[in-house]
Coordinates of C-alpha atoms in Angstrom, one line a residue:
M26 CA 0.0 0.0 0.0
L27 CA 1.6 3.2 -1.2
Q28 CA -0.9 5.9 -0.2
R29 CA -1.7 5.6 3.5
V30 CA -3.2 9.1 4.2
D31 CA -6.9 9.1 3.7
T32 CA -8.3 10.7 0.6
E33 CA -10.5 13.2 2.5
T34 CA -7.5 14.6 4.4
L35 CA -5.7 15.1 1.1
R36 CA -8.6 16.8 -0.6
A37 CA -9.1 19.0 2.5
A38 CA -5.5 20.1 2.1
A39 CA -6.1 20.8 -1.6
R40 CA -9.0 23.2 -0.8
R41 CA -6.9 25.6 1.1
D42 CA -5.7 28.8 -0.4
L43 CA -2.0 28.0 -1.3
A44 CA -0.8 31.6 -0.9
A45 CA -2.3 31.9 2.6
V46 CA -0.9 28.5 3.5
L47 CA 2.6 29.4 2.5
E48 CA 2.4 32.7 4.5
E49 CA 1.5 30.7 7.6
V50 CA 4.6 28.5 7.0
E51 CA 6.8 31.6 7.2
A52 CA 5.5 32.6 10.6
Q53 CA 5.7 29.0 11.9
I54 CA 9.3 28.5 10.7
A55 CA 10.3 31.8 12.3
Q56 CA 8.8 30.7 15.6
A57 CA 10.5 27.3 15.4
L58 CA 13.9 28.9 14.7
S59 CA 13.5 31.3 17.6
R60 CA 14.2 28.3 19.9
W61 CA 17.5 27.5 18.4
P62 CA 20.7 29.0 19.8
G63 CA 22.3 31.9 18.0
A64 CA 19.0 32.8 16.3
S65 CA 20.2 36.4 16.1
A66 CA 23.8 35.8 15.4
G67 CA 23.6 33.9 12.1
D68 CA 26.7 31.8 12.9
R69 CA 26.5 28.8 10.7
G70 CA 30.0 27.5 11.3
A71 CA 32.3 26.0 8.8
P72 CA 30.5 24.2 5.9
I73 CA 30.4 20.4 6.0
A74 CA 31.5 18.4 3.0
R75 CA 28.6 18.1 0.6
F76 CA 28.4 16.2 -2.7
G77 CA 26.0 16.7 -5.6
A78 CA 25.5 15.1 -9.0
G79 CA 27.9 15.9 -11.7
P80 CA 28.1 14.9 -15.4
G81 CA 27.0 11.3 -15.9
G82 CA 25.6 11.1 -12.4
K83 CA 29.0 11.1 -10.9
L84 CA 29.5 12.7 -7.4
V85 CA 31.2 16.1 -7.3
Q86 CA 32.0 18.0 -4.1
V87 CA 30.1 21.2 -3.8
S88 CA 31.3 22.6 -0.4
G89 CA 33.5 22.0 2.6
R90 CA 36.5 19.7 3.1
A91 CA 36.0 16.0 3.2
P92 CA 37.2 14.3 6.4
K93 CA 40.3 12.2 5.9
R94 CA 39.5 9.6 8.6
S95 CA 37.6 6.5 7.6
W96 CA 35.6 4.3 10.1
T97 CA 36.8 0.7 10.4
G98 CA 34.2 -0.7 12.7
A99 CA 36.4 -0.5 15.8
A100 CA 35.0 2.8 17.1
A101 CA 31.5 4.2 17.9
G102 CA 31.9 6.9 15.3
R103 CA 32.8 10.5 15.8
S104 CA 31.4 13.8 14.4
E105 CA 34.6 16.0 14.3
G106 CA 33.5 17.9 17.3
R107 CA 30.3 19.0 15.6
R108 CA 26.7 18.6 16.8
I109 CA 24.7 17.1 13.9
Y110 CA 21.0 16.5 13.8
A111 CA 19.9 14.1 11.0
V112 CA 16.2 14.0 10.2
G113 CA 14.4 11.1 8.7
D114 CA 11.9 11.0 5.8
V115 CA 9.2 13.7 6.1
H116 CA 6.8 12.7 3.3
G117 CA 4.5 15.7 3.5
C118 CA 4.1 15.5 7.3
Y119 CA 4.5 19.2 7.8
D120 CA 3.1 19.5 11.3
L121 CA 5.5 16.8 12.5
L122 CA 8.4 18.6 10.9
I123 CA 7.5 21.9 12.6
G124 CA 7.2 20.1 15.9
L125 CA 10.5 18.3 15.5
L126 CA 12.3 21.6 14.6
A127 CA 11.0 23.1 17.8
R128 CA 12.1 20.0 19.8
L129 CA 15.6 20.1 18.3
G130 CA 15.9 23.8 19.0
E131 CA 15.3 23.1 22.7
D132 CA 17.8 20.3 22.7
A133 CA 20.4 22.6 20.9
A134 CA 20.1 25.4 23.4
D135 CA 23.0 24.2 25.5
G136 CA 25.6 24.2 22.7
A137 CA 27.0 26.1 19.7
A138 CA 25.2 26.4 16.4
P139 CA 24.7 22.8 15.1
T140 CA 24.2 21.4 11.6
L141 CA 20.9 20.1 10.4
I142 CA 20.9 17.4 7.8
L143 CA 17.7 16.2 6.2
L144 CA 17.9 12.8 4.5
G145 CA 15.4 13.2 1.7
D146 CA 11.8 12.3 0.7
Y147 CA 10.0 15.5 1.6
V148 CA 7.2 15.0 -0.9
D149 CA 4.5 12.4 -1.7
R150 CA 2.2 10.3 0.5
G151 CA 1.5 12.8 3.3
P152 CA -0.9 15.7 2.9
D153 CA 1.4 18.8 3.0
S154 CA 4.3 18.4 0.4
A155 CA 3.9 22.1 -0.6
R156 CA 4.2 23.3 3.0
V157 CA 7.2 21.1 3.6
L158 CA 9.1 22.4 0.6
E159 CA 8.3 26.0 1.6
A160 CA 9.6 25.2 5.1
L161 CA 12.8 23.8 3.6
C162 CA 13.3 26.9 1.4
L163 CA 13.0 29.1 4.5
L164 CA 15.3 26.9 6.5
K165 CA 18.0 27.1 3.9
A166 CA 17.7 30.9 3.6
R167 CA 17.2 31.9 7.2
A168 CA 18.4 29.2 9.6
P169 CA 21.1 30.5 12.0
F170 CA 23.0 27.2 11.7
G171 CA 24.2 25.0 8.9
V172 CA 21.5 23.2 6.8
C173 CA 22.2 20.4 4.4
I174 CA 19.1 19.1 2.4
L175 CA 19.7 15.8 0.7
K176 CA 17.7 14.5 -2.3
G177 CA 15.5 11.5 -2.0
N178 CA 14.1 9.1 -4.6
H179 CA 10.7 10.8 -4.3
E180 CA 12.2 14.2 -5.2
E181 CA 13.8 12.5 -8.2
A182 CA 10.4 11.0 -9.1
L183 CA 8.7 14.4 -8.9
L184 CA 11.4 15.9 -11.2
T185 CA 11.0 13.1 -13.6
F186 CA 7.2 13.8 -13.7
L187 CA 8.0 17.5 -14.5
D188 CA 10.2 16.4 -17.4
A189 CA 8.1 13.6 -18.8
P190 CA 4.5 14.0 -17.5
A191 CA 2.9 11.8 -20.1
D192 CA 4.6 8.8 -18.4
G193 CA 3.5 10.0 -14.9
A194 CA 0.9 7.3 -14.0
P195 CA 3.5 5.3 -11.9
W196 CA 4.4 8.5 -9.9
I197 CA 0.8 9.2 -9.1
A198 CA 0.5 5.7 -7.7
F199 CA 3.9 6.1 -6.0
G200 CA 2.5 8.9 -3.8
G201 CA 2.5 11.8 -6.2
A202 CA -1.2 12.3 -6.1
A203 CA -0.8 13.7 -2.6
T204 CA 1.8 16.2 -3.8
L205 CA -0.4 17.4 -6.6
L206 CA -3.3 17.8 -4.2
S207 CA -1.1 19.8 -1.8
Y208 CA -0.7 22.4 -4.6
G209 CA -4.4 22.3 -5.4
V210 CA -4.0 20.3 -8.6
E211 CA -6.4 17.4 -9.2
P212 CA -4.5 14.2 -10.0
P213 CA -5.3 12.3 -13.2
T214 CA -6.7 8.8 -12.8
P215 CA -5.1 5.7 -14.1
A216 CA -7.6 5.7 -17.0
S217 CA -6.8 9.4 -17.9
P218 CA -5.1 10.0 -21.3
A219 CA -1.6 11.3 -21.5
Q220 CA -2.9 14.8 -22.2
A221 CA -4.4 14.9 -18.7
Y222 CA -1.0 14.2 -17.1
V223 CA 0.6 16.9 -19.2
A224 CA -2.2 19.3 -18.1
A225 CA -1.6 18.4 -14.5
R226 CA 2.1 19.0 -14.8
D227 CA 1.5 22.4 -16.4
E228 CA -0.9 23.4 -13.6
L229 CA 1.5 22.2 -11.0
L230 CA 4.3 24.4 -12.5
R231 CA 1.9 27.4 -12.5
R232 CA 1.1 26.9 -8.8
M233 CA 4.5 25.9 -7.5
P234 CA 6.7 28.8 -6.4
A235 CA 10.0 29.1 -8.3
S236 CA 11.9 28.7 -5.0
H237 CA 10.4 25.2 -4.6
L238 CA 11.5 24.1 -8.1
R239 CA 15.0 25.5 -7.6
L240 CA 15.3 23.7 -4.3
L241 CA 14.3 20.4 -5.9
Q242 CA 16.9 21.0 -8.7
T243 CA 19.8 21.7 -6.3
L244 CA 19.5 19.1 -3.6
D245 CA 22.7 17.4 -2.4
L246 CA 23.3 13.6 -2.7
M247 CA 25.7 13.0 0.2
A248 CA 27.3 14.7 3.2
L249 CA 30.4 13.6 5.1
V250 CA 31.1 14.5 8.7
G251 CA 33.8 12.7 10.6
D252 CA 33.1 9.0 10.7
Y253 CA 29.6 9.4 9.2
A254 CA 28.3 9.5 5.6
F255 CA 24.7 10.9 5.3
V256 CA 22.7 9.7 2.3
H257 CA 19.1 9.0 1.4
A258 CA 18.9 5.3 0.6
G259 CA 22.3 3.8 1.2
V260 CA 25.4 2.9 -0.6
A261 CA 26.6 0.2 -3.0
P262 CA 28.7 -2.3 -0.8
G263 CA 32.3 -2.5 -1.8
E264 CA 32.3 0.8 -3.7
P265 CA 34.2 3.8 -2.4
L266 CA 32.0 6.7 -1.2
R267 CA 33.4 9.1 -3.8
R268 CA 32.6 6.6 -6.6
Q269 CA 29.0 6.0 -5.5
S270 CA 26.3 6.6 -8.2
A271 CA 23.4 8.9 -7.8
R272 CA 21.2 5.9 -8.6
D273 CA 22.4 3.9 -5.7
L274 CA 22.4 6.8 -3.2
L275 CA 18.7 7.4 -4.1
W276 CA 17.3 4.0 -4.7
I277 CA 19.4 1.1 -3.3
R278 CA 17.6 -1.1 -0.8
R279 CA 18.1 -4.8 -0.3
E280 CA 21.8 -5.0 -1.5
F281 CA 22.7 -2.3 1.0
L282 CA 20.4 -3.4 3.9
D283 CA 21.5 -7.0 3.7
A284 CA 25.2 -6.2 3.7
R285 CA 26.9 -6.5 7.1
G286 CA 29.6 -3.9 6.4
P287 CA 31.7 -2.3 7.6
F288 CA 31.5 0.4 5.0
E289 CA 34.0 3.2 4.5
K290 CA 32.1 5.2 7.1
V291 CA 29.0 4.6 9.3
I292 CA 26.1 5.2 6.8
V293 CA 23.2 7.3 8.1
H294 CA 20.2 6.9 5.8
G295 CA 16.4 7.0 5.4
H296 CA 14.4 5.5 2.5
T297 CA 13.4 2.2 4.2
W298 CA 11.5 2.0 7.4
E299 CA 10.8 -1.0 9.6
D300 CA 9.4 0.6 12.7
D301 CA 8.6 4.0 14.4
R302 CA 12.1 3.9 15.9
P303 CA 15.5 4.1 14.3
V304 CA 17.5 1.0 13.2
V305 CA 21.0 1.1 14.6
T306 CA 23.8 -1.4 13.6
P307 CA 27.6 -1.0 13.8
A308 CA 27.6 -0.3 10.0
R309 CA 24.5 1.8 9.4
I310 CA 21.8 3.9 11.1
G311 CA 18.3 4.1 9.5
L312 CA 16.2 7.1 10.5
D313 CA 13.1 6.6 8.4
T314 CA 10.2 6.0 10.7
G315 CA 7.4 5.9 8.2
A316 CA 6.0 9.2 9.5
Y317 CA 3.1 9.3 7.1
E318 CA 1.8 6.0 8.6
T319 CA 3.2 5.8 12.1
G320 CA 2.8 9.5 13.0
V321 CA 6.4 9.6 14.3
L322 CA 9.2 11.8 12.9
G323 CA 12.6 11.8 14.5
A324 CA 16.2 12.9 14.4
M325 CA 19.4 11.5 15.6
R326 CA 21.8 13.8 17.4
F327 CA 25.5 13.0 16.7
E328 CA 28.1 14.8 18.9
D329 CA 31.6 13.5 19.3
A330 CA 31.2 9.7 20.0
S331 CA 27.6 10.1 21.5
R332 CA 24.2 9.6 19.8
A333 CA 20.7 10.4 21.0
W334 CA 17.3 9.9 19.4
L335 CA 14.8 12.7 19.6
H336 CA 11.3 12.5 18.1
V337 CA 7.8 13.9 18.0
R338 CA 4.5 12.0 17.7
D339 CA 1.2 13.0 16.3
P340 CA -1.1 13.2 19.4
E341 CA -4.2 12.5 17.3
R342 CA -3.0 9.2 16.0
P343 CA -3.1 6.0 18.0
R344 CA 0.3 4.6 18.8
W345 CA 1.5 2.6 15.8
Q346 CA 1.6 -1.2 16.3
R347 CA 4.2 -3.1 14.3
P348 CA 2.5 -5.7 12.1
G349 CA 3.6 -9.3 12.2
A350 CA 5.7 -9.1 9.1
P351 CA 9.2 -8.0 9.8
R352 CA 9.1 -5.2 7.2
P353 CA 6.1 -3.2 6.1
W354 CA 7.6 -2.4 2.7
T355 CA 7.6 -4.5 -0.5
P356 CA 10.8 -4.6 -2.5
V357 CA 10.5 -3.1 -6.0
A358 CA 12.9 -2.8 -8.9
E359 CA 15.5 -0.1 -8.0
P360 CA 15.3 2.5 -9.1
L361 CA 11.6 2.8 -10.0
D362 CA 11.7 2.8 -13.8
F363 CA 8.2 4.4 -14.2
T364 CA 7.1 1.5 -16.4
R365 CA 5.3 0.0 -13.5
A366 CA 4.2 1.1 -10.1
G367 CA 6.4 0.3 -7.1

C-alpha cells in the first residue's frame, strides 16, 4: 500500500488557499527557529563536505572539506566535534516537521550552532508536500545554523514527472497524487489520457513557487562529517564513497540493507522504514520511521562519540503497532523505472 493518508485529508488540504498556507509557514518557521541557539547571530559555522550530482551522475564535491578519517568498525563513530541533527523522511508531514524543529531547538540550546541534515523524501504520500518544501526553502535561507538538504528518490520521481508528464501514472501511484493535491492540482486517474498528465504538470508548475522548483533541482546527494556519511537510501557495498552513483544513493535497498559492512564510514540513511524507531547497527543507522503512517518523525543527534534519538509524535493518532511481518515495505525494482508502479 503506497498511499496511506486518507483521501479526505488530502482533498481538504487541496481546498486551502495556497498563498495563505505558505504565508503561515513563514510565521511558523520563524517561531520554530527562535528556539535555536544563535538565532540572532547567524553563525552557521564552517561548511560540511557536501556532494551533488555531476556529469553522468558522478559525485562532485560542492562545499566544505571532506574528512580524511575512515571508520573501520572499531569505534563508535565521531562527528569531528560538531553537533549534527539528522532528520528522517518527512513525506509531506509538515506538522511533525515543525514540531521536530522546535524539539531540536530546545535540545540545541546548550551548545554552539549545530548542523541540520535532512535525509530526503520530503514530498508524496503525506498531505502537505507544498508546505514542507516551503519550510525547507525558508530553513535554507534563514536558519542561524548549517543546513544540508539531501535528495530522496521521491524528489527525483517528482522531477521526472515534471520532465516527462505523459509517463507519470506510476508516480501518481507512488505517492505523487498527494503532492499534486497539496498544490491544489487534481491528480489524473489511471484511466486518464496522456494529455491529462501533461495538463496536471502544467498546472503544478503554474502553482509551484519558483523557489520550490529551484530547491528540488539543487539538492545534495551526500554529506560527510567525521566518521559518518549521510545519504538518502544507502550505498553500494564495496564501492568507495566518492565513486557511488546517484542511482544507488537514491534507490538502493536490499543489496545495502543485507550487507553487514563495515562500510567506509557509518552510513546514516532514510528510505526504508521498519518501525517507528531508528534502526542502529555497527555499520548503518536508518532514520526513516514511516512518518506518514506511524505519525512519528525523529532525528538522531551526533556529537563526538555520542548519539541520541529525539522525536515527535502525532497526538491525534493511536500509537502505531508493528505488524507481524518484519518489514512493512515491499521490495521493488531499484530505481523505480516508471514503467510499473512500485
